[in-house]
């Protein structure tokens, strides 16, 4: 029967598989419903707008979206950046132009266009220039005098919204764009320009493109001859070609005589040295102080491209970040190298408070005024614009310390490379440039250790914050960067204990091995003598045999049961075996009056005043009453003492 079932099961499985394959091949999956059949309210909202995206108006959501979604949204058929180009293939040509609008370059069409519907033409999210102001700062467009196309028409009257071969996304060259409205050959136009034909000049060299606080859209800062309408001070007579009378700095110095004298210094900026004033300055008007062609910083980066790369670094010097190169550098000439306005630290103190650098103990580079030994004046990937990571920066000079710190146990700030946790890198009122008093400095991090033993038994150096009595501040080959190993560290203060103990006949093992911290907490404890735990528990943690007997035997010696070990033993060393504080007879007589009648009676009338009690009694615990030892001499067990004693 079993032999018949196996082939039948196999045939059944094959049959099901074949049916499944045939079903998949001949019956493709079809959509029973479209999105719009369920989402009528969505479509209604979209169609209330003036402009509706074609797939939405036709109700074919599936042209952009997959029919199966996820919680909170739906899948797009392809990556958002490529989706629009499935239909708008011609738009890909925009990417071939020299200048591409940022949203287009990032392929973020929905930054400006609504993908479903809009009340604005071209499915724009906002109307006209308001859309542009979602990214572009409105302030520079709203000054007193405004260019007419800006608000009476639209930005796209002059600019291409997607891409262009011309700067600022203009649809043509600057003058050709202006010529759409202004006739350069018109007599009235020429008259307004002091009789000069300016068709070959760049309009924006004098006029602001969008708005200005000056008449005729002249830029904020105007060259004096232009401001006084004295163009022929620099150009030929009206009616002649619009060329300057002379070229080079010598022509500028005819008016700027004081500047000519001021620029003659040891170090000159290359354009000033070569007499190329127009490399940086506009001869007409500009929106930038000093009548420069570009704002401070940007004008510098035209030549100093390597300095511009500093913006990619993590930490940027504030003047660089604010593009204020002239905060430190004179743009023309200086007596100082790199055309710096001042020499050394004097320049730094223009921004940085001098008091932070002039305390009683001053770091050598600060004293020498060489801040750039440690700091990059522009930018760095290291905090505080350091030339190297902090500890590597310190090791540039402190090579000796680098070798000393290469030890087994290293103080955490050193290990993390943070020297400034303890030391002020500039100046301090304390020795070694410490940021605080020694006590306060250690407890800045280790306050919890002090709090744990506060108002208890505190080790004197620890309580005073004299941590360097025992520890090295930086590193050591000993655990916890201790100055000495084990007892050697303790004996530097507890010398008398060491001298006396080393010559004794018997020494406690932790004392002998100089393992003081086996019993004592080096900082403090809530227990007398700074011991790690209550005395009895502390002793029994090593003396396991005694602990076991105390647990299992019925009769216990009171001092042992109460954990008062030091009533009989010394903790460090002794001249008597087992570290006893006295011989057997004398030791027991401290608690037991051996000469009393009761004591004599208990010993069958025999005086034990000069006897060693440990000969008969256990010292800690026993199984017999009276702490008697378990194995007894027969006469003793029978209490027949007089058989042996008189």
PDB file of N, CA, C and O in Angstrom, residues 344-410:
ATOM      1  N   UNK A 344      52.041  89.545  14.610  1.00  0.00           N
ATOM      2  CA  UNK A 344      51.901  88.543  15.662  1.00  0.00           C
ATOM      3  C   UNK A 344      50.603  88.632  16.439  1.00  0.00           C
ATOM      4  O   UNK A 344      49.517  88.872  15.901  1.00  0.00           O
ATOM      5  N   UNK A 345      50.739  88.461  17.779  1.00  0.00           N
ATOM      6  CA  UNK A 345      49.559  88.388  18.638  1.00  0.00           C
ATOM      7  C   UNK A 345      48.785  89.706  18.717  1.00  0.00           C
ATOM      8  O   UNK A 345      47.603  89.713  19.058  1.00  0.00           O
ATOM      9  N   UNK A 346      49.438  90.813  18.382  1.00  0.00           N
ATOM     10  CA  UNK A 346      48.733  92.103  18.417  1.00  0.00           C
ATOM     11  C   UNK A 346      47.521  92.077  17.491  1.00  0.00           C
ATOM     12  O   UNK A 346      46.479  92.656  17.790  1.00  0.00           O
ATOM     13  N   UNK A 347      47.655  91.376  16.374  1.00  0.00           N
ATOM     14  CA  UNK A 347      46.542  91.243  15.434  1.00  0.00           C
ATOM     15  C   UNK A 347      45.420  90.394  16.043  1.00  0.00           C
ATOM     16  O   UNK A 347      44.246  90.743  15.949  1.00  0.00           O
ATOM     17  N   UNK A 348      45.800  89.310  16.705  1.00  0.00           N
ATOM     18  CA  UNK A 348      44.814  88.413  17.318  1.00  0.00           C
ATOM     19  C   UNK A 348      44.034  89.122  18.419  1.00  0.00           C
ATOM     20  O   UNK A 348      42.837  88.881  18.610  1.00  0.00           O
ATOM     21  N   UNK A 349      44.731  90.025  19.147  1.00  0.00           N
ATOM     22  CA  UNK A 349      44.092  90.715  20.267  1.00  0.00           C
ATOM     23  C   UNK A 349      43.050  91.733  19.817  1.00  0.00           C
ATOM     24  O   UNK A 349      42.295  92.260  20.632  1.00  0.00           O
ATOM     25  N   UNK A 350      42.965  91.995  18.521  1.00  0.00           N
ATOM     26  CA  UNK A 350      41.901  92.869  18.025  1.00  0.00           C
ATOM     27  C   UNK A 350      40.526  92.237  18.275  1.00  0.00           C
ATOM     28  O   UNK A 350      39.534  92.936  18.458  1.00  0.00           O
ATOM     29  N   UNK A 351      40.503  90.893  18.283  1.00  0.00           N
ATOM     30  CA  UNK A 351      39.233  90.183  18.525  1.00  0.00           C
ATOM     31  C   UNK A 351      39.243  89.411  19.838  1.00  0.00           C
ATOM     32  O   UNK A 351      38.227  89.337  20.524  1.00  0.00           O
ATOM     33  N   UNK A 352      40.383  88.837  20.180  1.00  0.00           N
ATOM     34  CA  UNK A 352      40.484  87.977  21.360  1.00  0.00           C
ATOM     35  C   UNK A 352      40.940  88.780  22.581  1.00  0.00           C
ATOM     36  O   UNK A 352      41.942  89.497  22.518  1.00  0.00           O
ATOM     37  N   UNK A 353      40.221  88.645  23.678  1.00  0.00           N
ATOM     38  CA  UNK A 353      40.491  89.397  24.907  1.00  0.00           C
ATOM     39  C   UNK A 353      41.904  89.135  25.417  1.00  0.00           C
ATOM     40  O   UNK A 353      42.275  87.993  25.711  1.00  0.00           O
ATOM     41  N   UNK A 354      42.681  90.182  25.541  1.00  0.00           N
ATOM     42  CA  UNK A 354      44.083  90.100  25.955  1.00  0.00           C
ATOM     43  C   UNK A 354      44.238  89.484  27.345  1.00  0.00           C
ATOM     44  O   UNK A 354      45.239  88.820  27.644  1.00  0.00           O
ATOM     45  N   UNK A 355      43.254  89.672  28.220  1.00  0.00           N
ATOM     46  CA  UNK A 355      43.367  89.190  29.600  1.00  0.00           C
ATOM     47  C   UNK A 355      43.484  87.671  29.678  1.00  0.00           C
ATOM     48  O   UNK A 355      44.053  87.126  30.622  1.00  0.00           O
ATOM     49  N   UNK A 356      42.960  86.970  28.689  1.00  0.00           N
ATOM     50  CA  UNK A 356      43.045  85.511  28.680  1.00  0.00           C
ATOM     51  C   UNK A 356      44.455  85.020  28.366  1.00  0.00           C
ATOM     52  O   UNK A 356      44.753  83.836  28.535  1.00  0.00           O
ATOM     53  N   UNK A 357      45.294  85.924  27.922  1.00  0.00           N
ATOM     54  CA  UNK A 357      46.634  85.525  27.488  1.00  0.00           C
ATOM     55  C   UNK A 357      47.748  86.165  28.319  1.00  0.00           C
ATOM     56  O   UNK A 357      48.921  86.010  28.007  1.00  0.00           O
ATOM     57  N   UNK A 358      47.380  86.890  29.360  1.00  0.00           N
ATOM     58  CA  UNK A 358      48.388  87.677  30.084  1.00  0.00           C
ATOM     59  C   UNK A 358      48.419  87.416  31.587  1.00  0.00           C
ATOM     60  O   UNK A 358      48.769  88.287  32.365  1.00  0.00           O
ATOM     61  N   UNK A 359      48.034  86.210  32.004  1.00  0.00           N
ATOM     62  CA  UNK A 359      48.142  85.877  33.424  1.00  0.00           C
ATOM     63  C   UNK A 359      49.609  85.638  33.787  1.00  0.00           C
ATOM     64  O   UNK A 359      50.476  85.659  32.918  1.00  0.00           O
ATOM     65  N   UNK A 360      49.875  85.370  35.055  1.00  0.00           N
ATOM     66  CA  UNK A 360      51.263  85.321  35.542  1.00  0.00           C
ATOM     67  C   UNK A 360      52.125  84.261  34.850  1.00  0.00           C
ATOM     68  O   UNK A 360      53.327  84.443  34.661  1.00  0.00           O
ATOM     69  N   UNK A 361      51.520  83.129  34.468  1.00  0.00           N
ATOM     70  CA  UNK A 361      52.256  82.088  33.749  1.00  0.00           C
ATOM     71  C   UNK A 361      51.730  82.006  32.318  1.00  0.00           C
ATOM     72  O   UNK A 361      50.555  81.705  32.103  1.00  0.00           O
ATOM     73  N   UNK A 362      52.599  82.289  31.377  1.00  0.00           N
ATOM     74  CA  UNK A 362      52.183  82.386  29.976  1.00  0.00           C
ATOM     75  C   UNK A 362      52.862  81.274  29.171  1.00  0.00           C
ATOM     76  O   UNK A 362      54.066  81.035  29.307  1.00  0.00           O
ATOM     77  N   UNK A 363      52.078  80.606  28.348  1.00  0.00           N
ATOM     78  CA  UNK A 363      52.594  79.556  27.470  1.00  0.00           C
ATOM     79  C   UNK A 363      53.603  80.183  26.496  1.00  0.00           C
ATOM     80  O   UNK A 363      53.386  81.273  25.974  1.00  0.00           O
ATOM     81  N   UNK A 364      54.673  79.490  26.244  1.00  0.00           N
ATOM     82  CA  UNK A 364      55.788  80.041  25.465  1.00  0.00           C
ATOM     83  C   UNK A 364      55.371  80.597  24.105  1.00  0.00           C
ATOM     84  O   UNK A 364      55.748  81.721  23.749  1.00  0.00           O
ATOM     85  N   UNK A 365      54.569  79.871  23.295  1.00  0.00           N
ATOM     86  CA  UNK A 365      54.174  80.449  22.000  1.00  0.00           C
ATOM     87  C   UNK A 365      53.398  81.758  22.147  1.00  0.00           C
ATOM     88  O   UNK A 365      53.532  82.664  21.332  1.00  0.00           O
ATOM     89  N   UNK A 366      52.581  81.849  23.206  1.00  0.00           N
ATOM     90  CA  UNK A 366      51.820  83.077  23.444  1.00  0.00           C
ATOM     91  C   UNK A 366      52.782  84.201  23.830  1.00  0.00           C
ATOM     92  O   UNK A 366      52.647  85.338  23.358  1.00  0.00           O
ATOM     93  N   UNK A 367      53.743  83.865  24.679  1.00  0.00           N
ATOM     94  CA  UNK A 367      54.734  84.862  25.107  1.00  0.00           C
ATOM     95  C   UNK A 367      55.506  85.398  23.901  1.00  0.00           C
ATOM     96  O   UNK A 367      55.794  86.590  23.802  1.00  0.00           O
ATOM     97  N   UNK A 368      55.803  84.494  22.956  1.00  0.00           N
ATOM     98  CA  UNK A 368      56.548  84.896  21.754  1.00  0.00           C
ATOM     99  C   UNK A 368      55.650  85.528  20.699  1.00  0.00           C
ATOM    100  O   UNK A 368      56.143  86.028  19.673  1.00  0.00           O
ATOM    101  N   UNK A 369      54.342  85.476  20.937  1.00  0.00           N
ATOM    102  CA  UNK A 369      53.412  86.080  19.980  1.00  0.00           C
ATOM    103  C   UNK A 369      53.245  85.286  18.710  1.00  0.00           C
ATOM    104  O   UNK A 369      52.848  85.828  17.677  1.00  0.00           O
ATOM    105  N   UNK A 370      53.541  83.984  18.766  1.00  0.00           N
ATOM    106  CA  UNK A 370      53.456  83.156  17.560  1.00  0.00           C
ATOM    107  C   UNK A 370      52.239  82.230  17.653  1.00  0.00           C
ATOM    108  O   UNK A 370      52.365  81.014  17.804  1.00  0.00           O
ATOM    109  N   UNK A 371      51.076  82.812  17.568  1.00  0.00           N
ATOM    110  CA  UNK A 371      49.823  82.048  17.694  1.00  0.00           C
ATOM    111  C   UNK A 371      49.715  80.961  16.625  1.00  0.00           C
ATOM    112  O   UNK A 371      49.152  79.890  16.872  1.00  0.00           O
ATOM    113  N   UNK A 372      50.260  81.236  15.432  1.00  0.00           N
ATOM    114  CA  UNK A 372      50.105  80.277  14.328  1.00  0.00           C
ATOM    115  C   UNK A 372      50.988  79.046  14.491  1.00  0.00           C
ATOM    116  O   UNK A 372      50.906  78.124  13.683  1.00  0.00           O
ATOM    117  N   UNK A 373      51.818  79.010  15.541  1.00  0.00           N
ATOM    118  CA  UNK A 373      52.543  77.772  15.847  1.00  0.00           C
ATOM    119  C   UNK A 373      51.527  76.680  16.173  1.00  0.00           C
ATOM    120  O   UNK A 373      51.728  75.504  15.839  1.00  0.00           O
ATOM    121  N   UNK A 374      50.444  77.057  16.819  1.00  0.00           N
ATOM    122  CA  UNK A 374      49.406  76.092  17.209  1.00  0.00           C
ATOM    123  C   UNK A 374      48.148  76.177  16.334  1.00  0.00           C
ATOM    124  O   UNK A 374      47.520  75.160  16.057  1.00  0.00           O
ATOM    125  N   UNK A 375      47.780  77.383  15.926  1.00  0.00           N
ATOM    126  CA  UNK A 375      46.501  77.592  15.237  1.00  0.00           C
ATOM    127  C   UNK A 375      46.695  77.916  13.755  1.00  0.00           C
ATOM    128  O   UNK A 375      47.637  78.624  13.380  1.00  0.00           O
ATOM    129  N   UNK A 376      45.773  77.399  12.958  1.00  0.00           N
ATOM    130  CA  UNK A 376      45.733  77.794  11.552  1.00  0.00           C
ATOM    131  C   UNK A 376      44.897  79.070  11.465  1.00  0.00           C
ATOM    132  O   UNK A 376      43.776  79.103  11.976  1.00  0.00           O
ATOM    133  N   UNK A 377      45.412  80.118  10.865  1.00  0.00           N
ATOM    134  CA  UNK A 377      44.670  81.396  10.868  1.00  0.00           C
ATOM    135  C   UNK A 377      43.418  81.390  10.002  1.00  0.00           C
ATOM    136  O   UNK A 377      42.620  82.326  10.059  1.00  0.00           O
ATOM    137  N   UNK A 378      43.226  80.350   9.210  1.00  0.00           N
ATOM    138  CA  UNK A 378      42.067  80.312   8.326  1.00  0.00           C
ATOM    139  C   UNK A 378      41.056  79.235   8.732  1.00  0.00           C
ATOM    140  O   UNK A 378      39.922  79.539   9.077  1.00  0.00           O
ATOM    141  N   UNK A 379      41.482  77.977   8.693  1.00  0.00           N
ATOM    142  CA  UNK A 379      40.554  76.896   9.020  1.00  0.00           C
ATOM    143  C   UNK A 379      41.308  75.599   9.241  1.00  0.00           C
ATOM    144  O   UNK A 379      42.468  75.461   8.841  1.00  0.00           O
ATOM    145  N   UNK A 380      40.631  74.674   9.889  1.00  0.00           N
ATOM    146  CA  UNK A 380      41.257  73.381  10.186  1.00  0.00           C
ATOM    147  C   UNK A 380      40.160  72.353  10.438  1.00  0.00           C
ATOM    148  O   UNK A 380      39.023  72.699  10.762  1.00  0.00           O
ATOM    149  N   UNK A 381      40.515  71.102  10.303  1.00  0.00           N
ATOM    150  CA  UNK A 381      39.579  70.036  10.652  1.00  0.00           C
ATOM    151  C   UNK A 381      39.619  69.740  12.142  1.00  0.00           C
ATOM    152  O   UNK A 381      38.881  68.877  12.633  1.00  0.00           O
ATOM    153  N   UNK A 382      40.505  70.457  12.872  1.00  0.00           N
ATOM    154  CA  UNK A 382      40.646  70.251  14.312  1.00  0.00           C
ATOM    155  C   UNK A 382      40.000  71.401  15.082  1.00  0.00           C
ATOM    156  O   UNK A 382      40.011  72.551  14.638  1.00  0.00           O
ATOM    157  N   UNK A 383      39.453  71.081  16.252  1.00  0.00           N
ATOM    158  CA  UNK A 383      38.800  72.079  17.092  1.00  0.00           C
ATOM    159  C   UNK A 383      39.751  73.234  17.390  1.00  0.00           C
ATOM    160  O   UNK A 383      40.959  73.037  17.536  1.00  0.00           O
ATOM    161  N   UNK A 384      39.219  74.436  17.503  1.00  0.00           N
ATOM    162  CA  UNK A 384      39.972  75.671  17.762  1.00  0.00           C
ATOM    163  C   UNK A 384      40.965  75.978  16.631  1.00  0.00           C
ATOM    164  O   UNK A 384      41.954  76.663  16.815  1.00  0.00           O
ATOM    165  N   UNK A 385      40.694  75.422  15.460  1.00  0.00           N
ATOM    166  CA  UNK A 385      41.549  75.630  14.287  1.00  0.00           C
ATOM    167  C   UNK A 385      43.005  75.244  14.566  1.00  0.00           C
ATOM    168  O   UNK A 385      43.950  75.883  14.057  1.00  0.00           O
ATOM    169  N   UNK A 386      43.202  74.237  15.392  1.00  0.00           N
ATOM    170  CA  UNK A 386      44.565  73.762  15.663  1.00  0.00           C
ATOM    171  C   UNK A 386      45.145  73.137  14.406  1.00  0.00           C
ATOM    172  O   UNK A 386      44.438  72.528  13.603  1.00  0.00           O
ATOM    173  N   UNK A 387      46.462  73.258  14.269  1.00  0.00           N
ATOM    174  CA  UNK A 387      47.126  72.691  13.093  1.00  0.00           C
ATOM    175  C   UNK A 387      47.058  71.167  13.083  1.00  0.00           C
ATOM    176  O   UNK A 387      47.039  70.545  12.022  1.00  0.00           O
ATOM    177  N   UNK A 388      47.065  70.586  14.278  1.00  0.00           N
ATOM    178  CA  UNK A 388      47.009  69.132  14.437  1.00  0.00           C
ATOM    179  C   UNK A 388      45.998  68.801  15.534  1.00  0.00           C
ATOM    180  O   UNK A 388      45.627  69.676  16.317  1.00  0.00           O
ATOM    181  N   UNK A 389      45.558  67.537  15.651  1.00  0.00           N
ATOM    182  CA  UNK A 389      44.739  67.165  16.804  1.00  0.00           C
ATOM    183  C   UNK A 389      45.436  67.577  18.096  1.00  0.00           C
ATOM    184  O   UNK A 389      46.670  67.567  18.174  1.00  0.00           O
ATOM    185  N   UNK A 390      44.657  67.927  19.103  1.00  0.00           N
ATOM    186  CA  UNK A 390      45.169  68.610  20.294  1.00  0.00           C
ATOM    187  C   UNK A 390      46.458  68.031  20.859  1.00  0.00           C
ATOM    188  O   UNK A 390      47.460  68.733  20.999  1.00  0.00           O
ATOM    189  N   UNK A 391      46.467  66.748  21.192  1.00  0.00           N
ATOM    190  CA  UNK A 391      47.655  66.194  21.854  1.00  0.00           C
ATOM    191  C   UNK A 391      48.853  66.151  20.909  1.00  0.00           C
ATOM    192  O   UNK A 391      49.997  66.367  21.320  1.00  0.00           O
ATOM    193  N   UNK A 392      48.601  65.903  19.625  1.00  0.00           N
ATOM    194  CA  UNK A 392      49.701  65.927  18.651  1.00  0.00           C
ATOM    195  C   UNK A 392      50.274  67.333  18.541  1.00  0.00           C
ATOM    196  O   UNK A 392      51.480  67.516  18.369  1.00  0.00           O
ATOM    197  N   UNK A 393      49.394  68.327  18.648  1.00  0.00           N
ATOM    198  CA  UNK A 393      49.848  69.714  18.620  1.00  0.00           C
ATOM    199  C   UNK A 393      50.784  70.001  19.790  1.00  0.00           C
ATOM    200  O   UNK A 393      51.830  70.638  19.633  1.00  0.00           O
ATOM    201  N   UNK A 394      50.427  69.493  20.978  1.00  0.00           N
ATOM    202  CA  UNK A 394      51.268  69.705  22.164  1.00  0.00           C
ATOM    203  C   UNK A 394      52.607  68.999  22.026  1.00  0.00           C
ATOM    204  O   UNK A 394      53.653  69.521  22.439  1.00  0.00           O
ATOM    205  N   UNK A 395      52.574  67.805  21.435  1.00  0.00           N
ATOM    206  CA  UNK A 395      53.802  67.023  21.304  1.00  0.00           C
ATOM    207  C   UNK A 395      54.790  67.607  20.295  1.00  0.00           C
ATOM    208  O   UNK A 395      55.947  67.197  20.256  1.00  0.00           O
ATOM    209  N   UNK A 396      54.340  68.549  19.475  1.00  0.00           N
ATOM    210  CA  UNK A 396      55.260  69.210  18.549  1.00  0.00           C
ATOM    211  C   UNK A 396      56.432  69.806  19.335  1.00  0.00           C
ATOM    212  O   UNK A 396      57.591  69.717  18.929  1.00  0.00           O
ATOM    213  N   UNK A 397      56.117  70.391  20.486  1.00  0.00           N
ATOM    214  CA  UNK A 397      57.171  70.977  21.336  1.00  0.00           C
ATOM    215  C   UNK A 397      57.549  70.049  22.495  1.00  0.00           C
ATOM    216  O   UNK A 397      58.712  69.955  22.866  1.00  0.00           O
ATOM    217  N   UNK A 398      56.557  69.367  23.039  1.00  0.00           N
ATOM    218  CA  UNK A 398      56.784  68.561  24.246  1.00  0.00           C
ATOM    219  C   UNK A 398      57.130  67.116  23.879  1.00  0.00           C
ATOM    220  O   UNK A 398      56.431  66.174  24.267  1.00  0.00           O
ATOM    221  N   UNK A 399      58.229  66.951  23.151  1.00  0.00           N
ATOM    222  CA  UNK A 399      58.659  65.618  22.736  1.00  0.00           C
ATOM    223  C   UNK A 399      59.059  64.749  23.927  1.00  0.00           C
ATOM    224  O   UNK A 399      58.795  63.550  23.962  1.00  0.00           O
ATOM    225  N   UNK A 400      59.706  65.364  24.919  1.00  0.00           N
ATOM    226  CA  UNK A 400      60.139  64.632  26.108  1.00  0.00           C
ATOM    227  C   UNK A 400      58.926  64.039  26.822  1.00  0.00           C
ATOM    228  O   UNK A 400      58.923  62.876  27.242  1.00  0.00           O
ATOM    229  N   UNK A 401      57.881  64.845  26.960  1.00  0.00           N
ATOM    230  CA  UNK A 401      56.670  64.387  27.628  1.00  0.00           C
ATOM    231  C   UNK A 401      56.014  63.251  26.847  1.00  0.00           C
ATOM    232  O   UNK A 401      55.482  62.302  27.433  1.00  0.00           O
ATOM    233  N   UNK A 402      56.082  63.309  25.540  1.00  0.00           N
ATOM    234  CA  UNK A 402      55.486  62.259  24.719  1.00  0.00           C
ATOM    235  C   UNK A 402      56.093  60.901  25.066  1.00  0.00           C
ATOM    236  O   UNK A 402      55.388  59.892  25.175  1.00  0.00           O
ATOM    237  N   UNK A 403      57.403  60.877  25.265  1.00  0.00           N
ATOM    238  CA  UNK A 403      58.075  59.623  25.636  1.00  0.00           C
ATOM    239  C   UNK A 403      57.682  59.192  27.044  1.00  0.00           C
ATOM    240  O   UNK A 403      57.449  58.021  27.312  1.00  0.00           O
ATOM    241  N   UNK A 404      57.602  60.171  27.951  1.00  0.00           N
ATOM    242  CA  UNK A 404      57.253  59.852  29.338  1.00  0.00           C
ATOM    243  C   UNK A 404      55.827  59.325  29.471  1.00  0.00           C
ATOM    244  O   UNK A 404      55.532  58.508  30.344  1.00  0.00           O
ATOM    245  N   UNK A 405      54.949  59.805  28.600  1.00  0.00           N
ATOM    246  CA  UNK A 405      53.542  59.423  28.702  1.00  0.00           C
ATOM    247  C   UNK A 405      53.238  58.083  28.028  1.00  0.00           C
ATOM    248  O   UNK A 405      52.129  57.568  28.135  1.00  0.00           O
ATOM    249  N   UNK A 406      54.224  57.537  27.339  1.00  0.00           N
ATOM    250  CA  UNK A 406      54.018  56.262  26.657  1.00  0.00           C
ATOM    251  C   UNK A 406      54.194  55.129  27.666  1.00  0.00           C
ATOM    252  O   UNK A 406      55.164  54.382  27.647  1.00  0.00           O
ATOM    253  N   UNK A 407      53.231  55.020  28.588  1.00  0.00           N
ATOM    254  CA  UNK A 407      53.300  54.052  29.683  1.00  0.00           C
ATOM    255  C   UNK A 407      52.078  53.131  29.667  1.00  0.00           C
ATOM    256  O   UNK A 407      51.160  53.302  28.862  1.00  0.00           O
ATOM    257  N   UNK A 408      52.090  52.180  30.597  1.00  0.00           N
ATOM    258  CA  UNK A 408      51.003  51.202  30.666  1.00  0.00           C
ATOM    259  C   UNK A 408      49.693  51.855  31.107  1.00  0.00           C
ATOM    260  O   UNK A 408      48.636  51.655  30.519  1.00  0.00           O
ATOM    261  N   UNK A 409      49.762  52.660  32.172  1.00  0.00           N
ATOM    262  CA  UNK A 409      48.564  53.312  32.713  1.00  0.00           C
ATOM    263  C   UNK A 409      48.631  54.807  32.419  1.00  0.00           C
ATOM    264  O   UNK A 409      49.551  55.497  32.869  1.00  0.00           O
ATOM    265  N   UNK A 410      47.670  55.284  31.654  1.00  0.00           N
ATOM    266  CA  UNK A 410      47.681  56.691  31.214  1.00  0.00           C
ATOM    267  C   UNK A 410      46.424  57.386  31.725  1.00  0.00           C
ATOM    268  O   UNK A 410      45.314  56.848  31.632  1.00  0.00           O
TER     269      UNK A 410
END
